[in-house]
Coordinates of C-alpha atoms and ligand atoms in Angstrom, one line a residue:
M1272 CA 0.0 0.0 0.0
V1273 CA 1.2 3.5 -0.8
L1274 CA 0.0 6.3 1.4
I1275 CA 0.0 9.9 0.1
E1276 CA -1.0 12.9 2.2
N1277 CA 0.1 15.8 0.0
V1278 CA -2.7 17.1 -2.2
E1279 CA -0.8 17.6 -5.4
K1280 CA 1.0 14.3 -5.1
A1281 CA -2.4 12.6 -4.4
Q1282 CA -3.8 14.2 -7.6
E1283 CA -0.8 13.1 -9.6
A1284 CA -1.1 9.5 -8.3
L1285 CA -4.8 9.4 -9.0
R1286 CA -4.3 10.8 -12.5
G1287 CA -1.8 7.9 -13.1
H1288 CA -4.4 5.3 -12.2
L1289 CA -7.1 7.0 -14.2
R1290 CA -4.8 7.2 -17.2
V1291 CA -4.1 3.5 -17.4
C1292 CA -7.5 2.0 -16.4
D1293 CA -10.1 0.8 -18.8
S1294 CA -13.1 0.9 -16.5
A1295 CA -13.5 2.5 -13.1
V1296 CA -16.1 2.2 -10.4
A1297 CA -16.6 4.9 -7.8
F1298 CA -17.8 3.7 -4.4
T1299 CA -18.9 6.7 -2.4
G1300 CA -19.8 7.5 1.2
A1301 CA -20.9 10.3 3.4
G1302 CA -17.5 12.1 3.3
L1303 CA -18.2 13.1 -0.3
S1304 CA -21.1 15.2 0.8
T1305 CA -19.8 16.9 4.0
E1306 CA -18.6 19.9 2.0
C1307 CA -22.2 20.3 0.8
G1308 CA -23.3 20.7 4.4
I1309 CA -24.6 17.1 4.9
P1310 CA -23.1 15.5 8.0
D1311 CA -21.4 12.2 7.8
F1312 CA -22.2 9.4 10.3
R1313 CA -19.2 8.7 12.3
S1314 CA -17.4 12.0 12.8
A1315 CA -17.5 13.1 16.4
D1316 CA -19.7 16.2 15.9
S1317 CA -22.1 14.5 13.5
A1318 CA -25.7 15.8 13.7
W1319 CA -26.7 12.1 13.4
R1320 CA -25.6 11.7 17.0
R1321 CA -28.4 14.1 18.0
H1322 CA -30.9 12.5 15.6
P1323 CA -29.9 8.8 15.6
P1324 CA -31.7 6.6 13.1
I1325 CA -34.4 4.2 14.3
P1326 CA -33.7 0.5 13.8
F1327 CA -36.0 -1.2 11.3
K1328 CA -37.6 -3.5 13.9
D1329 CA -38.6 -0.7 16.2
F1330 CA -40.0 1.2 13.2
V1331 CA -42.2 -1.7 12.2
D1332 CA -43.2 -2.7 15.7
D1333 CA -43.9 0.6 17.4
P1334 CA -46.0 3.5 16.2
D1335 CA -44.2 5.9 18.6
A1336 CA -40.8 4.8 17.2
R1337 CA -42.2 5.5 13.7
A1338 CA -43.3 9.0 14.7
L1339 CA -39.9 9.6 16.2
A1340 CA -38.2 8.4 13.1
W1341 CA -40.2 10.8 11.0
R1342 CA -39.5 13.7 13.4
R1343 CA -35.8 13.0 13.2
K1344 CA -35.9 12.6 9.4
F1345 CA -37.5 16.0 8.9
A1346 CA -35.1 17.6 11.4
M1347 CA -32.2 16.2 9.4
D1348 CA -33.9 17.4 6.1
D1349 CA -34.2 20.9 7.6
L1350 CA -30.4 20.8 8.4
T1351 CA -29.5 19.8 4.8
A1352 CA -32.1 21.6 2.8
G1353 CA -30.8 23.1 -0.4
A1354 CA -27.5 21.1 -0.4
Q1355 CA -25.8 21.3 -3.8
P1356 CA -23.3 18.8 -5.3
G1357 CA -19.7 19.4 -4.3
R1358 CA -16.4 19.1 -6.1
G1359 CA -16.2 15.4 -5.6
H1360 CA -19.7 14.8 -7.2
R1361 CA -18.8 17.1 -10.1
A1362 CA -15.4 15.3 -10.6
L1363 CA -17.1 11.9 -10.8
T1364 CA -19.7 13.2 -13.3
R1365 CA -16.9 14.5 -15.4
L1366 CA -15.0 11.2 -15.2
M1367 CA -18.2 9.5 -16.3
E1368 CA -18.6 11.8 -19.2
D1369 CA -15.0 11.0 -20.2
G1370 CA -15.9 7.3 -20.2
I1371 CA -13.5 6.5 -17.3
V1372 CA -15.9 5.9 -14.5
R1373 CA -18.6 3.5 -15.7
S1374 CA -20.7 3.4 -12.6
I1375 CA -21.1 4.9 -9.1
V1376 CA -22.1 2.7 -6.2
T1377 CA -23.1 4.9 -3.4
Q1378 CA -24.1 4.5 0.2
N1379 CA -25.4 8.0 0.2
I1380 CA -29.1 8.8 0.3
D1381 CA -28.8 12.5 -0.7
G1382 CA -29.3 12.2 -4.5
L1383 CA -26.3 14.5 -5.1
H1384 CA -24.8 12.3 -7.8
Q1385 CA -27.9 12.7 -9.8
A1386 CA -28.0 16.4 -9.0
A1387 CA -24.5 16.7 -10.4
G1388 CA -25.6 15.2 -13.7
A1389 CA -24.5 11.6 -13.4
P1390 CA -26.9 9.4 -15.3
A1391 CA -29.4 7.8 -12.9
D1392 CA -29.1 4.4 -14.6
R1393 CA -25.4 4.3 -13.8
I1394 CA -25.9 5.1 -10.1
V1395 CA -26.5 2.2 -7.7
E1396 CA -28.0 3.4 -4.4
L1397 CA -27.2 0.7 -1.9
H1398 CA -28.9 2.4 1.0
G1399 CA -31.9 3.9 -0.8
N1400 CA -32.9 7.5 -1.3
G1401 CA -34.1 10.0 1.3
G1402 CA -35.9 12.1 -1.2
Y1403 CA -39.2 10.2 -1.1
A1404 CA -41.0 7.5 0.9
T1405 CA -42.6 4.1 0.2
C1406 CA -45.3 2.0 1.8
L1407 CA -43.8 -1.0 3.6
S1408 CA -46.9 -3.1 2.6
C1409 CA -47.8 -2.3 -1.0
G1410 CA -44.5 -0.6 -2.0
C1411 CA -46.2 2.5 -3.5
R1412 CA -44.3 5.7 -3.6
H1413 CA -45.2 8.7 -1.4
E1414 CA -43.9 12.2 -1.8
L1415 CA -42.4 14.0 1.2
K1416 CA -44.2 17.2 0.3
D1417 CA -47.5 15.3 0.9
V1418 CA -46.3 13.2 3.9
R1419 CA -44.8 16.1 5.9
P1420 CA -47.8 18.4 6.3
R1421 CA -50.0 15.4 7.2
F1422 CA -47.5 14.3 9.8
E1423 CA -47.0 17.7 11.3
A1424 CA -50.7 18.3 11.6
S1425 CA -51.5 14.9 13.3
G1426 CA -48.2 14.0 14.9
A1427 CA -48.9 10.4 13.9
A1428 CA -46.6 8.4 11.6
P1429 CA -48.1 8.4 8.1
E1430 CA -50.0 5.5 6.7
C1431 CA -50.7 4.5 3.1
A1432 CA -54.2 4.2 1.7
C1433 CA -53.7 0.4 2.0
G1434 CA -53.1 0.7 5.8
G1435 CA -49.3 0.0 5.5
A1436 CA -46.7 2.0 7.3
V1437 CA -45.0 4.7 5.2
K1438 CA -41.2 4.9 5.5
S1439 CA -38.5 7.0 4.0
A1440 CA -37.1 5.1 1.0
T1441 CA -33.8 4.5 2.8
V1442 CA -32.4 1.3 4.3
A1443 CA -32.6 1.3 8.1
F1444 CA -30.4 -0.8 10.3
G1445 CA -31.8 -4.3 10.3
Q1446 CA -33.8 -3.7 7.1
K1447 CA -33.3 -6.0 4.1
M1448 CA -30.9 -4.5 1.5
P1449 CA -32.4 -3.8 -2.0
Q1450 CA -31.5 -7.0 -3.9
E1451 CA -31.3 -5.4 -7.3
A1452 CA -28.9 -2.7 -6.0
L1453 CA -26.7 -5.4 -4.4
R1454 CA -26.7 -7.4 -7.7
R1455 CA -25.7 -4.3 -9.7
A1456 CA -23.0 -3.3 -7.2
R1457 CA -21.6 -6.8 -7.3
A1458 CA -21.6 -6.8 -11.1
A1459 CA -19.9 -3.4 -11.3
S1460 CA -17.3 -4.4 -8.7
L1461 CA -16.4 -7.5 -10.8
D1462 CA -16.3 -5.5 -14.1
C1463 CA -13.8 -2.8 -13.3
D1464 CA -10.0 -2.6 -13.2
L1465 CA -10.0 0.4 -10.9
F1466 CA -12.2 0.7 -7.8
L1467 CA -12.2 4.2 -6.1
A1468 CA -13.6 4.2 -2.6
I1469 CA -14.2 7.8 -1.7
G1470 CA -15.4 9.4 1.6
T1471 CA -16.4 6.2 3.4
S1472 CA -15.2 4.8 6.7
L1473 CA -15.6 1.3 5.1
V1474 CA -17.0 -0.2 8.3
V1475 CA -20.6 -0.9 7.2
Y1476 CA -21.4 -4.2 5.6
P1477 CA -22.3 -5.6 3.2
A1478 CA -21.4 -2.3 1.4
A1479 CA -17.8 -2.4 2.5
A1480 CA -17.4 -5.9 1.0
F1481 CA -17.4 -4.4 -2.6
P1482 CA -13.9 -2.9 -2.5
V1483 CA -12.5 -6.2 -1.3
L1484 CA -14.5 -8.1 -4.0
A1485 CA -13.1 -5.8 -6.7
K1486 CA -9.5 -6.0 -5.4
E1487 CA -9.7 -9.8 -5.2
N1488 CA -10.9 -9.8 -8.8
G1489 CA -7.8 -8.0 -9.9
A1490 CA -8.8 -4.3 -9.8
A1491 CA -6.6 -1.7 -8.3
L1492 CA -8.1 -0.3 -5.1
V1493 CA -7.7 3.4 -4.4
I1494 CA -9.1 4.9 -1.2
V1495 CA -9.6 8.6 -0.9
N1496 CA -10.6 9.6 2.7
G1497 CA -9.7 12.0 5.4
E1498 CA -8.8 9.3 8.0
A1499 CA -7.6 5.7 8.1
T1500 CA -10.0 2.9 7.2
P1501 CA -9.8 -0.8 8.0
L1502 CA -9.2 -1.5 4.3
D1503 CA -6.1 0.8 3.9
Q1504 CA -3.8 -2.2 4.1
T1505 CA -5.7 -4.0 1.3
A1506 CA -5.6 -0.9 -1.0
D1507 CA -2.9 -0.2 -3.6
L1508 CA -3.1 3.5 -2.9
V1509 CA -4.5 5.6 -0.1
L1510 CA -5.0 9.3 -0.6
R1511 CA -5.5 10.8 2.8
G1512 CA -6.8 14.4 2.8
D1513 CA -9.8 16.6 2.0
I1514 CA -11.9 15.0 -0.8
G1515 CA -13.0 18.2 -2.4
A1516 CA -9.4 19.5 -2.5
I1517 CA -8.1 16.3 -4.0
L1518 CA -10.8 15.9 -6.6
A1519 CA -11.3 19.6 -7.5
P1520 CA -9.1 19.5 -10.7
F1521 CA -11.0 16.5 -12.0
A1522 CA -14.3 18.4 -11.7
L1523 CA -16.6 19.5 -14.5
H1524 CA -15.8 23.2 -14.2
A1525 CA -12.5 24.7 -13.1
E1526 CA -12.8 25.9 -9.5
K1527 CA -12.9 29.7 -9.0
Ligands
APR2488 N1 -12.7 14.8 3.1 C1 -12.2 13.6 3.4 N2 -12.8 12.7 4.2 C2 -13.9 13.1 4.8 C3 -14.5 14.4 4.6 C4 -13.8 15.2 3.7 N3 -14.3 16.5 3.4 N4 -15.7 14.4 5.3 C5 -15.8 13.3 5.9 N5 -14.8 12.4 5.6 C6 -14.6 11.0 6.0 C7 -14.7 10.8 7.5 O1 -13.5 11.0 8.2 C8 -15.1 9.3 7.5 O2 -14.0 8.4 7.5 O3 -15.6 10.3 5.4 C9 -15.8 9.1 6.2 C10 -17.4 9.0 6.3 O4 -17.6 7.8 7.0 P1 -19.0 7.5 7.7 O5 -19.5 8.7 8.4 O6 -19.0 6.3 8.4 O7 -20.0 7.4 6.4 P2 -20.2 6.1 5.4 O8 -19.0 5.3 5.3 O9 -20.8 6.6 4.2 O10 -21.3 5.3 6.3 C11 -21.8 4.1 5.7 O11 -23.3 3.9 7.6 O12 -25.0 4.5 9.1 C12 -24.7 4.3 7.9 O13 -26.2 3.9 6.2 C13 -25.3 4.9 6.7 O14 -24.6 4.8 4.4 C14 -24.2 5.0 5.7 C15 -23.2 3.9 6.2

């Protein structure tokens, strides 16, 4: 493993990998979006510590836990309202347009890859999307702009017309992972020769198994993150520093 902490040298090393690869996958986590004002999960001052997510079993079993989950969801939404894609998102869109990055596998639920112009059919959302809700019984989609006023007026967790519980379209702890997303993430991991893990602590499974799968299948593994991860020793290259600063020159528009 080679560790680089100097920004210019990190960019040079990344350029080297991008130049020689045929097909790259970007695997992204919350660290990509912190510069957009969206807190990550495991940093000491994360807002998630004040509004911790409710485990799936509690959500299903307990109406009070469901209402609390919605209160926390909307509190987090208020904190992150209006977030725009950052330099990392724009860089990955640019690398897709250049035909270097073929797909983005993301743990993020913020929709910022799509907002940065990456084609939706090349983005795999492993943990769902926080921009809408679904009924846990019939699966139909509910828009937050309809759910929120009803919830705020009644204080009761929203229900679908079918009587099912309505939940944010994200994957809670203990909830089954979306099988199609897992299948696509696996296929992408096995079909690349460069795997870029960006802004993730690489501690949450099964998501964190994909970098290992790609590496075992012969891809080069490059980790871009501000702190050490448990997979650093497995990686070919670790670029430690601020993601936006490292990826800025790869972005769609030159930074002002
Ligand atoms: N530059 C570099 N690194 C950063 C930056 C930044 N600007 N901001 C944050 N980081 C790093 C943090 O130091 C941390 O190592 O990004 C990493 C984010 O890790 P987590 O907070 O654990 O986020 P993530 O890996 O995406 O979490 C995985 O856990 O609870 C869940 O479902 C949730 O998808 C999420 C999953």
